[in-house]
Coordinates of N, CA and C in Angstrom, one line a residue:
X400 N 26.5 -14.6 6.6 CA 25.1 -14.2 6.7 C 24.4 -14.1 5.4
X401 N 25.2 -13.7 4.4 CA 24.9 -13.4 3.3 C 24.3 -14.6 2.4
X402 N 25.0 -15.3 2.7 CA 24.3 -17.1 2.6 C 23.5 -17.1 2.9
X403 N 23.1 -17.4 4.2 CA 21.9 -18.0 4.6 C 20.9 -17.2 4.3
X404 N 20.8 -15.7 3.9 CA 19.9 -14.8 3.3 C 19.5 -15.3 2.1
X405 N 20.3 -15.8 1.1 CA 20.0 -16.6 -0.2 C 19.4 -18.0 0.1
X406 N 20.0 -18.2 1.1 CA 19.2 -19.8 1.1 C 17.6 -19.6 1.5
X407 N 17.4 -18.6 2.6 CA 16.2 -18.5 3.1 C 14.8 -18.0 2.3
X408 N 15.3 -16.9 1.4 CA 14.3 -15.6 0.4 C 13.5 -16.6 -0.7
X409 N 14.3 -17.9 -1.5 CA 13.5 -18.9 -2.0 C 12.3 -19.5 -1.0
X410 N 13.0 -20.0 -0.1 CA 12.0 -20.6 1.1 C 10.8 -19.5 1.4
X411 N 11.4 -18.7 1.8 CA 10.1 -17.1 2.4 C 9.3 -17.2 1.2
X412 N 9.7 -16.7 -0.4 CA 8.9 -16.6 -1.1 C 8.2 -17.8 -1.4
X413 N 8.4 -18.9 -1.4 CA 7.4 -20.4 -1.7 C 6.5 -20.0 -0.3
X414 N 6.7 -20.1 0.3 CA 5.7 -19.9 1.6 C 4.7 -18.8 1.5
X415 N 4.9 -17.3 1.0 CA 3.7 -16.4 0.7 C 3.5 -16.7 -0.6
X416 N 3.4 -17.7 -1.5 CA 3.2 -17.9 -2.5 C 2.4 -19.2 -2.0
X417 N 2.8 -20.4 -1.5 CA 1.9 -21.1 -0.6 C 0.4 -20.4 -0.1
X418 N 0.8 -19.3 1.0 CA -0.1 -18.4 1.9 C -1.3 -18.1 0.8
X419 N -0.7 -17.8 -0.2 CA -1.6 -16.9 -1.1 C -2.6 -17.9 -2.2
X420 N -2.3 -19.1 -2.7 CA -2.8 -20.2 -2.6 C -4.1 -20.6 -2.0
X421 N -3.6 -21.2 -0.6 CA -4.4 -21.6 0.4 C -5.4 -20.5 0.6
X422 N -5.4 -19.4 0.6 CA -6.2 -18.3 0.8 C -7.3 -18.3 -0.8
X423 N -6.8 -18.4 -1.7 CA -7.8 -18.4 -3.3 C -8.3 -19.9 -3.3
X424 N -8.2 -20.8 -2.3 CA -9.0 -22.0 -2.2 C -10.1 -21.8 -1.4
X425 N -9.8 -21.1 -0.4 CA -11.0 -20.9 1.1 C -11.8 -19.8 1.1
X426 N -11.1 -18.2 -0.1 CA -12.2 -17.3 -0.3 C -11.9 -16.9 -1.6
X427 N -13.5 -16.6 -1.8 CA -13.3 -15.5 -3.1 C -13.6 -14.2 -3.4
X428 N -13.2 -13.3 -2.4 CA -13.9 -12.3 -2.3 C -12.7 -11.4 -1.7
X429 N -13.0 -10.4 -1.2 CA -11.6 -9.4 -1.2 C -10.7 -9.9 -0.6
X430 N -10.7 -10.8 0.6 CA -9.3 -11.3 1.1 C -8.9 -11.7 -0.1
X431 N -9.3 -12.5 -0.7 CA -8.5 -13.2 -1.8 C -8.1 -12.7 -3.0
X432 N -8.3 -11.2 -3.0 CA -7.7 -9.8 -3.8 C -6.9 -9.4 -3.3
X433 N -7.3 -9.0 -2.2 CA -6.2 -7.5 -1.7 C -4.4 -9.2 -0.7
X434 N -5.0 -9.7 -0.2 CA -4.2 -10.5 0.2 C -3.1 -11.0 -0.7
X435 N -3.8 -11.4 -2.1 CA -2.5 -11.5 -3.1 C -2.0 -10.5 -4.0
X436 N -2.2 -9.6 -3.6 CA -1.6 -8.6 -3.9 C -0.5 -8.5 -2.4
X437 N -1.0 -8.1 -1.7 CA -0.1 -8.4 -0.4 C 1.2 -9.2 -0.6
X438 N 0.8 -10.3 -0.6 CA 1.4 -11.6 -0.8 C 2.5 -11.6 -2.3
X439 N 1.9 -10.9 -3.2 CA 2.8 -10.7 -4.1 C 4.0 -9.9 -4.0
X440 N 4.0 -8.6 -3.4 CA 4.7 -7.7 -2.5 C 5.3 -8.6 -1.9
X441 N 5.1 -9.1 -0.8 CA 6.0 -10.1 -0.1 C 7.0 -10.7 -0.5
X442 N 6.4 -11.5 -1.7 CA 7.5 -12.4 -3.2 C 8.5 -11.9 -3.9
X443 N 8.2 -10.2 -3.7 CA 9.1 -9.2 -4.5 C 10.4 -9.0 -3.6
X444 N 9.7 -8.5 -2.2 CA 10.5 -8.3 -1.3 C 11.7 -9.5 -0.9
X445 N 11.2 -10.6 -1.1 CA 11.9 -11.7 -0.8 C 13.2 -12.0 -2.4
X446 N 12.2 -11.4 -3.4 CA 13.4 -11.2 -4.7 C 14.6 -10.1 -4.3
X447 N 14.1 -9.5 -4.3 CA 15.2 -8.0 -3.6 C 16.3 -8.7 -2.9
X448 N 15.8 -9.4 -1.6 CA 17.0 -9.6 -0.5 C 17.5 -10.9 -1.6
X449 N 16.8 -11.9 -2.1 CA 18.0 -12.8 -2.4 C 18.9 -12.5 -3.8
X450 N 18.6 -10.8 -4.3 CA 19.4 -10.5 -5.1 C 20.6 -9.9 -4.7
X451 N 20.1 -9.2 -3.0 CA 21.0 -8.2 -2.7 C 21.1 -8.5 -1.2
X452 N 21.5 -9.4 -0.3 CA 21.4 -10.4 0.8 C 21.7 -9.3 2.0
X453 N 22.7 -8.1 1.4 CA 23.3 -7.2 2.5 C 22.7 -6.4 2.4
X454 N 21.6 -5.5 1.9 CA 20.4 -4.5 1.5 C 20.1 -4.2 2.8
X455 N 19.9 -3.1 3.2 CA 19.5 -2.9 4.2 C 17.9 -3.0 4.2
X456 N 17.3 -2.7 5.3 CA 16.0 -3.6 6.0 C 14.8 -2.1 4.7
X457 N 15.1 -1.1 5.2 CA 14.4 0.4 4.5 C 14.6 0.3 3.1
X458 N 15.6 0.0 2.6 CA 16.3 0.3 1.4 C 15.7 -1.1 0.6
X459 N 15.2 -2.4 0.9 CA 14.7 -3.5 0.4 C 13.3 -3.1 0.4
X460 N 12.6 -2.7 1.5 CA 11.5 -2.6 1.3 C 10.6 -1.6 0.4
X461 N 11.7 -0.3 -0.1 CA 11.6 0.8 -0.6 C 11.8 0.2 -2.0
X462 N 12.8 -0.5 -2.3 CA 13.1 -1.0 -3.8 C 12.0 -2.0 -4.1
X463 N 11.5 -3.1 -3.4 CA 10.1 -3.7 -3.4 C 9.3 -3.2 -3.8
X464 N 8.8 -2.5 -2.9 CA 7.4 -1.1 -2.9 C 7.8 -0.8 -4.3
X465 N 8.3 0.0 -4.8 CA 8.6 0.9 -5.5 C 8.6 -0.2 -7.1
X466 N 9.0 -1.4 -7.0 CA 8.7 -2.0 -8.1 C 7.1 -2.6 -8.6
X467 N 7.1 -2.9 -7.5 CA 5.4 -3.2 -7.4 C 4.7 -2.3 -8.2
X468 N 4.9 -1.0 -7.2 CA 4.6 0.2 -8.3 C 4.3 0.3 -9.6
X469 N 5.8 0.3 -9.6 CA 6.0 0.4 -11.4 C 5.1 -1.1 -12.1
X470 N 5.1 -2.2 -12.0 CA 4.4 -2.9 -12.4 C 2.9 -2.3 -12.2
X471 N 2.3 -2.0 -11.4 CA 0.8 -1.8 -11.7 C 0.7 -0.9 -12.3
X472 N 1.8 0.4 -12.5 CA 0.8 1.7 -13.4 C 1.8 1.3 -14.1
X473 N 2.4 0.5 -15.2 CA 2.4 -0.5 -16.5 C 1.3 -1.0 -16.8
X474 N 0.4 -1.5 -16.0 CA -1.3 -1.7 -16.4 C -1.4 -0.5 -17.5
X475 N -1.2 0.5 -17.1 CA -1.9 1.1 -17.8 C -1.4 1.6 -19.4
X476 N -0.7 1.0 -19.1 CA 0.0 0.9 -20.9 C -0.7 0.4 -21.5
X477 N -1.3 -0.8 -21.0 CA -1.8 -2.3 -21.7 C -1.0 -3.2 -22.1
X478 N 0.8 -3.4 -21.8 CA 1.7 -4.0 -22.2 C 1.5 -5.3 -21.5
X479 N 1.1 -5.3 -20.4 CA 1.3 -6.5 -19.5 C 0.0 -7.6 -20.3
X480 N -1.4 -7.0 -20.2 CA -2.6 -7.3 -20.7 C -2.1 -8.2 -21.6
X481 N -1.6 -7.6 -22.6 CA -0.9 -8.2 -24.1 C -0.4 -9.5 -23.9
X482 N 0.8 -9.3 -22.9 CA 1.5 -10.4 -22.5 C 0.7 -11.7 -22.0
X483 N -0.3 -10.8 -20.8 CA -0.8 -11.9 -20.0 C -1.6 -12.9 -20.3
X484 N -2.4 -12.5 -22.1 CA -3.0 -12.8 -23.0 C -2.3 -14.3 -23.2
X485 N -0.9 -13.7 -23.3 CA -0.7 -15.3 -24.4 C 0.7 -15.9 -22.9
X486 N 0.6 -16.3 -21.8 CA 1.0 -16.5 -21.0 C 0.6 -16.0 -19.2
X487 N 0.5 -17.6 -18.5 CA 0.4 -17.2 -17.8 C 1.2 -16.6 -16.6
X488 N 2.8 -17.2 -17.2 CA 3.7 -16.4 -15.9 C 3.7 -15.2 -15.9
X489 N 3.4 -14.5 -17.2 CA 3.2 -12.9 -17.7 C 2.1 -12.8 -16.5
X490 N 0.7 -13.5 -17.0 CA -0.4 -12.6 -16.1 C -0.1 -12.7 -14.6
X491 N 0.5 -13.6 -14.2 CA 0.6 -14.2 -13.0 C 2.0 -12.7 -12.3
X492 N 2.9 -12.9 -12.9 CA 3.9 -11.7 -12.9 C 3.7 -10.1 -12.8
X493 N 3.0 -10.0 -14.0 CA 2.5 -8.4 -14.7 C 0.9 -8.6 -14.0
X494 N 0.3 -9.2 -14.0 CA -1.4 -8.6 -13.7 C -1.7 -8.0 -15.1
X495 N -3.0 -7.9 -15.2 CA -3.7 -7.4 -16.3 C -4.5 -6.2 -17.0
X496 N -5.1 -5.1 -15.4 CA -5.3 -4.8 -15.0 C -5.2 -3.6 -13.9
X497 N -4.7 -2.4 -14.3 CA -4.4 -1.2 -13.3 C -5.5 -1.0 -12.0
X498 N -5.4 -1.3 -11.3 CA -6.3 -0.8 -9.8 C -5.6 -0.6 -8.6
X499 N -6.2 1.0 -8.7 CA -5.2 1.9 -8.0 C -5.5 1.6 -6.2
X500 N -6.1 0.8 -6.0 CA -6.1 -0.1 -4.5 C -4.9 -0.8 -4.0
X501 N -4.4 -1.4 -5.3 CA -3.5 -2.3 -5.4 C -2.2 -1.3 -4.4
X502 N -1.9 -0.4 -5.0 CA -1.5 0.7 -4.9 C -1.1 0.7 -3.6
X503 N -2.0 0.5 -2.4 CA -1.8 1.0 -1.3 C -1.6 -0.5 -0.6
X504 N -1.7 -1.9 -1.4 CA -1.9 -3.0 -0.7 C -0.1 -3.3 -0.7
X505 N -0.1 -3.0 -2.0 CA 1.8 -3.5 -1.4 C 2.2 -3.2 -0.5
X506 N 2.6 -2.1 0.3 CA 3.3 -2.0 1.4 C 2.9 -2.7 2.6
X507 N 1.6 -3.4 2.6 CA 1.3 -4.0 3.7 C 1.9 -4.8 3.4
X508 N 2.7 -5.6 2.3 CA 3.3 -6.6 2.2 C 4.4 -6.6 2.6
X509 N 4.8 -5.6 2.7 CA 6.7 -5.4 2.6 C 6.5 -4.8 3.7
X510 N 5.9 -3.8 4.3 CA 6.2 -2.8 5.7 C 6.7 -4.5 7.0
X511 N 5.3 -5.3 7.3 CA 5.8 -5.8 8.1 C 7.5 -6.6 7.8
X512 N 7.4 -7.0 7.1 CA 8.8 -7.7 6.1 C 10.1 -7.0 6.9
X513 N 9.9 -5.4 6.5 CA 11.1 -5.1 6.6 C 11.1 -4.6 8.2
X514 N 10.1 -4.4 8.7 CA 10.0 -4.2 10.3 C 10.9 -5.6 11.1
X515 N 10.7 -6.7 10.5 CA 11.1 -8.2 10.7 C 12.7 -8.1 10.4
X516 N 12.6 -7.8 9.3 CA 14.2 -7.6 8.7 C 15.5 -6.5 9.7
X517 N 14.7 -5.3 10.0 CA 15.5 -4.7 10.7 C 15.5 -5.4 12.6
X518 N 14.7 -6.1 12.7 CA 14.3 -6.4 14.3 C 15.6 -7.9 13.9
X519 N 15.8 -8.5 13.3 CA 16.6 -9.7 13.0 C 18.2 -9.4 12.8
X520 N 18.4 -7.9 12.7 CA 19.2 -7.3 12.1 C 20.2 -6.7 13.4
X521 N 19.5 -6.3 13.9 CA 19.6 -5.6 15.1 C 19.6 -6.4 16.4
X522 N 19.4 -7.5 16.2 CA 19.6 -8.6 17.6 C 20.7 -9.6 17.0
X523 N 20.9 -9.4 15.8 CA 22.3 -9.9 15.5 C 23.5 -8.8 15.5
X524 N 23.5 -7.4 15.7 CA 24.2 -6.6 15.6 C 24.3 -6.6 17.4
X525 N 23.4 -6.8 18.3 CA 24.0 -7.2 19.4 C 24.3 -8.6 20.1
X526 N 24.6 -9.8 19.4 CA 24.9 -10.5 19.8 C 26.4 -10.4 19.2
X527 N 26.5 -9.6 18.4 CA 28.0 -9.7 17.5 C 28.1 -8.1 17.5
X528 N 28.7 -7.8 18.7 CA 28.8 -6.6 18.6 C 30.3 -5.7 17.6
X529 N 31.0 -6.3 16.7 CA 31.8 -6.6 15.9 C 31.3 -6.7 14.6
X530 N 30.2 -5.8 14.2 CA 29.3 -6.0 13.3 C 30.2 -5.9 11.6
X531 N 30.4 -6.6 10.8 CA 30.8 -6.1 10.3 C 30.7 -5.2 8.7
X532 N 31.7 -4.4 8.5 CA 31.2 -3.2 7.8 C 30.3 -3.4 6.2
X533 N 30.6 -4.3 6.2 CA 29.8 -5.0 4.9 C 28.1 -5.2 4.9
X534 N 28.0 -5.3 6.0 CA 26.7 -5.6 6.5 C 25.5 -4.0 7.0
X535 N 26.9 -2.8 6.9 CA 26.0 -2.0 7.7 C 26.0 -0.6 6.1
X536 N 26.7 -0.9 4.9 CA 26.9 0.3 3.9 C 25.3 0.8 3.6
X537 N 24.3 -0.1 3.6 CA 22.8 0.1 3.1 C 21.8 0.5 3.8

């Protein structure tokens, strides 16, 4: 299982990285803020599981959330800014800019994620009721 979790989290994230894309072509106005911010959340969340494939569903989306975090109130250092100055994967990565909206957008990114994660989790724990222990420590 732990496989196909790595094979898939590249895929997931090209797709809300796609999503997010298509969305800065068709508006420019708050969907196309608060959504990639969303969407970036999503990218993180998808880093997490293909760092840590057996993570549990709460515990991925809490380590997600919670990095997001830390990246936006780094805004307010001005370390990112600096960065994002002379690179784009920096600005594209770090943002440039602290906005404490952002704040509340990540989890919309990750909440449904990990709602999906545990519901996928749990219909494999009953089809295999032999679950095994490796899969349940997180």
């Amino acid at each position: 299982m732990a496989g196909r979790v790595r094979l898939l989290m590249p895929l997931a994230a090209l797709l809300f990285l796609g999503l997010a894309l298509l969305i800065r072509v068709v508006d420019d106005g708050a969907l196309r803020q608060y959504s990639g911010t969303a969407l970036y959340a999503s990218m993180v969340w998808a880093g997490v599981l293909f760092l840590w494939p057996r993570m549990a569903p709460v515990t991925a989306g809490t380590l997600a959330t919670g990095f997001c975090w830390l990246v936006e109130c780094a805004q307010l250092t001005g370390v990112p800014a600096e960065l994002s100055a002379r690179s784009l994967v920096a600005r594209l990565a770090l943002g440039v800019q602290f906005d404490p909206v952002d704040l509340a957008w990540y989890p919309v990114g990750v909440a449904p994620l990990a709602v999906l994660h545990h519901v996928v989790r749990a219909r494999r724990r009953t089809a295999s009721p032999a679950a095994r222990p490796a899969d349940t420590h997180l």
